[in-house]
Short mmCIF file of C-alpha atoms and ligand atoms in Angstrom, two decimals:
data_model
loop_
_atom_site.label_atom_id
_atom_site.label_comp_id
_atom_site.label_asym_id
_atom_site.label_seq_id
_atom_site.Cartn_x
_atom_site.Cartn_y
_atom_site.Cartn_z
CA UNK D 1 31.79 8.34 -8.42
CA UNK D 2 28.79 9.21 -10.70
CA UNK D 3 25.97 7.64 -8.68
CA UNK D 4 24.12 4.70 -10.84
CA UNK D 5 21.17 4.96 -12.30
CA UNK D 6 17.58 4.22 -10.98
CA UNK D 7 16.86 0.95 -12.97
CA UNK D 8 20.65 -0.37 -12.02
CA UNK D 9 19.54 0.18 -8.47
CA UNK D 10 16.71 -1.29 -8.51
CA UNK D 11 18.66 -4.69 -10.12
CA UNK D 12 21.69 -4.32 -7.33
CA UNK D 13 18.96 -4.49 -4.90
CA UNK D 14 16.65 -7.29 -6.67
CA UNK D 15 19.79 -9.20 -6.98
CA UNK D 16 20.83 -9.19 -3.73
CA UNK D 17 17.55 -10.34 -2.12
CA UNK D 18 17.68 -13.10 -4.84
CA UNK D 19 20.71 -14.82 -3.21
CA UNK D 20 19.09 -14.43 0.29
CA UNK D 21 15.58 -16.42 -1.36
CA UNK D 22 17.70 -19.04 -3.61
CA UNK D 23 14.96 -20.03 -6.01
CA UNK D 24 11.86 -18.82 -4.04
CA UNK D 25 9.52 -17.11 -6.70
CA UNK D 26 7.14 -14.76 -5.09
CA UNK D 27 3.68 -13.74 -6.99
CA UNK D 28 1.71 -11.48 -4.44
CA UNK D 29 3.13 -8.39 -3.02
CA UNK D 30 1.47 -7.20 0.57
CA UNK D 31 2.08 -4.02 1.96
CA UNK D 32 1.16 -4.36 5.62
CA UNK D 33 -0.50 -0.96 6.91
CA UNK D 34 -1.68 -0.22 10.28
CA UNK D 35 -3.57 -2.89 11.86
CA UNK D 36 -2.37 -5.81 9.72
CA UNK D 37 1.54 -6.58 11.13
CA UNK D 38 0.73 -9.23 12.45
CA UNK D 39 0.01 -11.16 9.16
CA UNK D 40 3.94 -11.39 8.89
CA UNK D 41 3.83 -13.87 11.94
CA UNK D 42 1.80 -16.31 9.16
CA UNK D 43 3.79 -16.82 6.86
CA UNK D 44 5.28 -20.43 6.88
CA UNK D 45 9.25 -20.76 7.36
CA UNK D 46 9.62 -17.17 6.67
CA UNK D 47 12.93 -15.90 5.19
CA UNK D 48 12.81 -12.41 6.62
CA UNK D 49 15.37 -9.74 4.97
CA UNK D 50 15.55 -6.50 6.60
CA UNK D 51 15.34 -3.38 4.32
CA UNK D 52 18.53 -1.99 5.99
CA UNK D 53 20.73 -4.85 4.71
CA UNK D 54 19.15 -4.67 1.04
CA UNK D 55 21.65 -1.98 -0.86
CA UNK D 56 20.21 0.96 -1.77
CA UNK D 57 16.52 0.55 0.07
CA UNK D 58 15.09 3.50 2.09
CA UNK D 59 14.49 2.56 5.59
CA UNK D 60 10.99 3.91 7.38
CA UNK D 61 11.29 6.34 10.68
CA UNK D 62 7.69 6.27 11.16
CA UNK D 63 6.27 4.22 14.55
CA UNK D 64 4.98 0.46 13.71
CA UNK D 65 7.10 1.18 10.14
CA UNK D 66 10.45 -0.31 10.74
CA UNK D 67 10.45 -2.95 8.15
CA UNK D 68 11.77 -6.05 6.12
CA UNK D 69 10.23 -7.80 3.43
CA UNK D 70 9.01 -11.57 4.37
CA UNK D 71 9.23 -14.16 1.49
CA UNK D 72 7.27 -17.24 1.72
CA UNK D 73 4.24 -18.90 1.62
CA UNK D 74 1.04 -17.54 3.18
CA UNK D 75 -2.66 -19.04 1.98
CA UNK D 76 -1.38 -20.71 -0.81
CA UNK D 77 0.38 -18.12 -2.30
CA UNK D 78 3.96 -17.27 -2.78
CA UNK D 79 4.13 -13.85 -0.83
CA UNK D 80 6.68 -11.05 -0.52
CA UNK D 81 4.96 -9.17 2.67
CA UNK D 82 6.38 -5.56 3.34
CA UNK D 83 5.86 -5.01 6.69
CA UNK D 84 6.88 -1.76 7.39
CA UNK D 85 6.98 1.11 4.03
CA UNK D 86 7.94 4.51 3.79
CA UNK D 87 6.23 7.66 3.15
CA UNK D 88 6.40 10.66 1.47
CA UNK D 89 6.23 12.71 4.70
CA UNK D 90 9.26 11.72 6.09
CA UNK D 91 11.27 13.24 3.35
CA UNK D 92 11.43 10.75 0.41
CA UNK D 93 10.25 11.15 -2.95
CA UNK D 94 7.67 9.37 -4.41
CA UNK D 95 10.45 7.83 -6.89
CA UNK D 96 12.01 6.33 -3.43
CA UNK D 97 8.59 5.63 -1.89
CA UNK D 98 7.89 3.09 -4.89
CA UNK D 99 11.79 1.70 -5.09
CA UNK D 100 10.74 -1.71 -2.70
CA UNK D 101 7.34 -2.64 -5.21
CA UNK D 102 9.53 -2.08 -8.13
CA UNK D 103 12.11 -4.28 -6.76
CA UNK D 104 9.55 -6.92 -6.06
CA UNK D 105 8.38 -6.89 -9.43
CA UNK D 106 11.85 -7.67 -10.51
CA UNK D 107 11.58 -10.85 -8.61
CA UNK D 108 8.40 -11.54 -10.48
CA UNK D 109 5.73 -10.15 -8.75
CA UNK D 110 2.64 -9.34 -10.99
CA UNK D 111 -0.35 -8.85 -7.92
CA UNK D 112 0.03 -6.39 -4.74
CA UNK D 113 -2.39 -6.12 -1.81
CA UNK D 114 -2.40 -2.66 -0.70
CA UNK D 115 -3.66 -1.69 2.61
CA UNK D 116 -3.40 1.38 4.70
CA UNK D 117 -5.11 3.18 7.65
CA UNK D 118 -7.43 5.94 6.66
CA UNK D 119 -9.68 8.22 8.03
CA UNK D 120 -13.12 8.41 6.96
CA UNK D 121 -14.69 10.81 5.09
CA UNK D 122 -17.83 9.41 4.25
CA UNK D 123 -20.13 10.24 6.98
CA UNK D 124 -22.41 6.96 6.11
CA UNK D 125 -18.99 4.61 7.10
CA UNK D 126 -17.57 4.10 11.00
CA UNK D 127 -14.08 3.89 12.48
CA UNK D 128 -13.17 0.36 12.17
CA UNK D 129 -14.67 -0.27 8.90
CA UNK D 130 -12.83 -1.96 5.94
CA UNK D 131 -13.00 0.23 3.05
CA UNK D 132 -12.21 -1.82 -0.65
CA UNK D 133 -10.40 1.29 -2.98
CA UNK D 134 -12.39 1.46 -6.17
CA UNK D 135 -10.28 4.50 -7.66
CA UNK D 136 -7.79 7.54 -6.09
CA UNK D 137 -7.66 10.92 -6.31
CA UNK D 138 -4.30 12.53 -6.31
CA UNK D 139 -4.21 16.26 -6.73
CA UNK D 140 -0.63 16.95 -5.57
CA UNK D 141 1.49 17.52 -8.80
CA UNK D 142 4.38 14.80 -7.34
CA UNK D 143 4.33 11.20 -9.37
CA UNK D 144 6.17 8.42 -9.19
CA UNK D 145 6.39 8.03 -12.84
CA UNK D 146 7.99 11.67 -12.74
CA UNK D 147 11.48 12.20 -14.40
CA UNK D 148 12.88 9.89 -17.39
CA UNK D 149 10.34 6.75 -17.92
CA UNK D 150 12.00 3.38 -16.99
CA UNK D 151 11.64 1.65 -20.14
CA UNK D 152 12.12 -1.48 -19.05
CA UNK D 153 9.54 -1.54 -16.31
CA UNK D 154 6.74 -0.10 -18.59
CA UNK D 155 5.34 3.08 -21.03
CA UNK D 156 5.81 6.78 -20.73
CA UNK D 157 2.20 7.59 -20.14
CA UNK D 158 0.05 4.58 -18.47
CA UNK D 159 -3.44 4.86 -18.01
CA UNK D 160 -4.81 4.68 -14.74
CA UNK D 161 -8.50 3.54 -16.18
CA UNK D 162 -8.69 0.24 -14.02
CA UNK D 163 -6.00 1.54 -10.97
CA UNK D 164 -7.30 -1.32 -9.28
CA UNK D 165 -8.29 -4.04 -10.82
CA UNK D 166 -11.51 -4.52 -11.28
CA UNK D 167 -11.15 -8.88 -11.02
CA UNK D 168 -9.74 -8.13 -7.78
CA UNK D 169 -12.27 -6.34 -6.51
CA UNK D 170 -14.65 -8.40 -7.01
CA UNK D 171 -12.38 -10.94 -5.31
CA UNK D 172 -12.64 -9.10 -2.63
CA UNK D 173 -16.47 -8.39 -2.82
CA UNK D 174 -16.88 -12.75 -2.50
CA UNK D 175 -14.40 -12.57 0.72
CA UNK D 176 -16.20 -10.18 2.24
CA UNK D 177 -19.45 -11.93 1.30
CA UNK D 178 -17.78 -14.83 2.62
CA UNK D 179 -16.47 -13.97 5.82
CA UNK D 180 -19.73 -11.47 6.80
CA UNK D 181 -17.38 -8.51 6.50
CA UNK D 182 -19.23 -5.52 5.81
CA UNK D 183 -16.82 -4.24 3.00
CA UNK D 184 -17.12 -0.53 2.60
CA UNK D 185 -16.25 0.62 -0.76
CA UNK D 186 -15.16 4.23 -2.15
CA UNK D 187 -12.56 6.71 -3.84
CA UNK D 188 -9.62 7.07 -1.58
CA UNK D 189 -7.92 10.75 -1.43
CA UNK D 190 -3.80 11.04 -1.51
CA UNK D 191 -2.85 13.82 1.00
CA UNK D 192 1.06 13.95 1.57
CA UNK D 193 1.00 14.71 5.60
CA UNK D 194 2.04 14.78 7.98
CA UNK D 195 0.05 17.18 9.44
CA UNK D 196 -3.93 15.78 9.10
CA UNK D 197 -6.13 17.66 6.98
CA UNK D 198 -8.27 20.76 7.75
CA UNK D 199 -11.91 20.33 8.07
CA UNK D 200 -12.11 22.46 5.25
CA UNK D 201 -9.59 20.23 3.02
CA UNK D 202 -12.02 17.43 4.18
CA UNK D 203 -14.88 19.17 3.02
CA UNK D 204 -13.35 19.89 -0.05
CA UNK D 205 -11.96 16.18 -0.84
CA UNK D 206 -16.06 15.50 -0.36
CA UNK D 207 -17.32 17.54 -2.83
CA UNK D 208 -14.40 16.18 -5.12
CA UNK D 209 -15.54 12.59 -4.41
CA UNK D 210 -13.20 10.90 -1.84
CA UNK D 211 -15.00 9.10 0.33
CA UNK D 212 -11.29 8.30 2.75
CA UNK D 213 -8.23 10.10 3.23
CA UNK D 214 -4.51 9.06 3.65
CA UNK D 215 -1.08 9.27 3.46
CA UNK D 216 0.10 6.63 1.81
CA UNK D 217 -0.80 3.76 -1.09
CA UNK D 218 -1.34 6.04 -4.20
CA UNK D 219 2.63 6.54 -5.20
CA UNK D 220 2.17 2.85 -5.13
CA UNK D 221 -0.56 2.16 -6.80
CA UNK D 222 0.67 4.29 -10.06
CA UNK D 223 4.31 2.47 -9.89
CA UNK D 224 2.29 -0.78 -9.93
CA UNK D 225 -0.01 0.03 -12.92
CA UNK D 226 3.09 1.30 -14.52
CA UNK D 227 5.05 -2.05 -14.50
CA UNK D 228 1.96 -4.13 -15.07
CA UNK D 229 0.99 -4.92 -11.69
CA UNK D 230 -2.83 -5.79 -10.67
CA UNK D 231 -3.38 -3.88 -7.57
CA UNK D 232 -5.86 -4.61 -4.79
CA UNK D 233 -6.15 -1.50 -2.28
CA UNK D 234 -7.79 -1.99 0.97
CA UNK D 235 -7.98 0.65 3.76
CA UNK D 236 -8.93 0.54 7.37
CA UNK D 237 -10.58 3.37 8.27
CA UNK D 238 -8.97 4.11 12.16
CA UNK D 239 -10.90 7.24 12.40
CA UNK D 240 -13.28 9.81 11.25
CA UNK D 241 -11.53 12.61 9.17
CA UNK D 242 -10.81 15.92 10.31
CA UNK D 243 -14.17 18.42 11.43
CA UNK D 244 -16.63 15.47 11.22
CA UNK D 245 -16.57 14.88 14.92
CA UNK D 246 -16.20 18.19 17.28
CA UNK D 247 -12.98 17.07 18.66
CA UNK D 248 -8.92 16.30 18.47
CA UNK D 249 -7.40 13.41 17.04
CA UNK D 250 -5.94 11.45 20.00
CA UNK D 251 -2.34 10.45 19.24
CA UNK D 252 -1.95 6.89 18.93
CA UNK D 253 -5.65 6.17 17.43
CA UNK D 254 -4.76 5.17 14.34
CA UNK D 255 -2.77 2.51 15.55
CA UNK D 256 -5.13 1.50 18.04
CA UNK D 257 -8.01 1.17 15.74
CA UNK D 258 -5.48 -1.04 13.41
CA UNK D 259 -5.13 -2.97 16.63
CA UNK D 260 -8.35 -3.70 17.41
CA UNK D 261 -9.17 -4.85 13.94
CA UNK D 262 -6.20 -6.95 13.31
CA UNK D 263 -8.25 -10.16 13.23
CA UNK D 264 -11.23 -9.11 11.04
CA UNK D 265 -8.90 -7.63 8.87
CA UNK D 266 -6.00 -10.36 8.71
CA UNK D 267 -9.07 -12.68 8.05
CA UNK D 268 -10.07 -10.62 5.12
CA UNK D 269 -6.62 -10.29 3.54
CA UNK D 270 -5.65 -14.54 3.82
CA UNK D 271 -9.23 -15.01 1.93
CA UNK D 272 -8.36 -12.53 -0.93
CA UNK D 273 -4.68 -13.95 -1.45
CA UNK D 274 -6.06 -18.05 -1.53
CA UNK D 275 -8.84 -16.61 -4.14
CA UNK D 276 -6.37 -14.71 -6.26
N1 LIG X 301 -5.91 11.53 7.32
C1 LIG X 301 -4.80 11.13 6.65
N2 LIG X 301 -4.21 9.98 6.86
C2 LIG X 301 -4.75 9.15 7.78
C3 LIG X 301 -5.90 9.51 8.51
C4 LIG X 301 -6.51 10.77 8.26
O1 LIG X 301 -7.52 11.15 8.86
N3 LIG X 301 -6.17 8.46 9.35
C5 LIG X 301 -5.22 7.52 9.12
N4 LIG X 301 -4.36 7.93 8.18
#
């Protein structure tokens, strides 16, 4: 059997979690990144649907990544929280990576909250910080737009001149403001991972003008921009990148760092989605 098409996927799959939310019309999507998990235990009368019973969606092998998508509402707001995402580094392309926020914007979604765990590269910012995404930088030649456009979702070649939205960042700036978080702000670098950056890759994404490195949120980021999404990104910075401090990464930091600043950071996100 010829398999179906992209776009016909991405309606199997967008149809099926419509008959598990009956009329439930979510506005905000939230990808949950280290540290922020726990924001899926907030959202009132939850219908939770598991990414393994939704045809077609890629499942996530990486620890604290097992997911579902919550629908429901959460400050206000009519949310679809991912908790739990894929990545690039365990195998899938950036097509795949980018399937679940294209499916949510087939229920209607028009705003995502991106977050992620990070590691700093900015010598003036400290593990723990929150670090609002003002622009990327994405030298690998991968894309999620790559291959035939989807029409339907948006244009062949999308600018990427306000990547994240400029209204939401200063959404963002009043939270923080707000809620006497000292909100970080800089040029986040895509690296595809696994393996951490060299200290010389680090250097190099300095000079370039990345002020945090990561794995994840950039795929994302263009899909949403593509299909007319407003994008907020948001990282946590769990550690110092690689060669800043003389020693190893500990395994296990990253998520204990996004631990320990669950409750800033779950603070910070409820405050951005009742403002948007
Ligand atoms: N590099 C890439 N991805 C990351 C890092 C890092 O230092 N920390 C958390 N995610």
């Amino acid at each position: 059997m010829p398999e179906k098409d992209y776009m016909a996927r991405l309606h199997e799959s967008a149809d099926f979690i419509k008959t598990k939310i009956g009329g439930f019309k979510p506005e905000i999507l939230v990808t949950l990144g280290s540290g922020l998990a726990s924001l899926a235990d907030l959202v009132e009368n939850p219908t939770v649907v598991s990414y393994r019973d939704i045809p077609n969606f890629p499942v996530s092998t990486a620890p604290g990544h097992d997911g579902a998508f919550y629908f429901g509402k959460l400050a206000g707001k009519n949310v679809c929280l991912m908790k739990g995402r894929c990545h690039c580094y365990e195998g899938y392309d950036m097509q795949t990576v980018v399937f679940p926020l294209r499916t949510a914007r087939l229920l209607g979604v028009t705003q995502a909250i991106l977050t992620n765990a990070a590691g700093a590269v900015n010598t003036n910012f400290r593990v723990g910080d929150l670090m609002l995404i003002t622009d990327h930088i994405k030298i690998s030649p991968e894309s999620s737009l790559r291959g035939e456009n989807l029409d339907e979702l948006g244009i062949r070649f999308p600018d990427m001149l306000h990547a994240y939205h400029p209204d939401l960042q200063a959404t963002a700036r009043n939270v923080a403001h707000e809620c006497a978080i000292n909100l970080r702000e800089g040029v986040y670098m895509f690296f595809g991972g696994p393996q951490y950056e060299t200290p010389a890759e680090i250097r190099a994404a300095r000079v370039l003008g990345a002020d945090a490195v990561g794995m994840s949120t950039v795929p994302e980021t263009i899909a949403a921009n593509h299909c007319g999404m407003k994008v907020l990104g948001v990282s946590l910075l769990t550690n110092m990148a690689a060669g800043i401090e003389k020693r190893q990464f500990v395994d296990g930091e990253v998520l204990e760092e996004g631990l320990k600043a669950q409750p800033r950071f779950t603070k910070f996100i409820l405050g951005c989605l009742e403002k948007m």
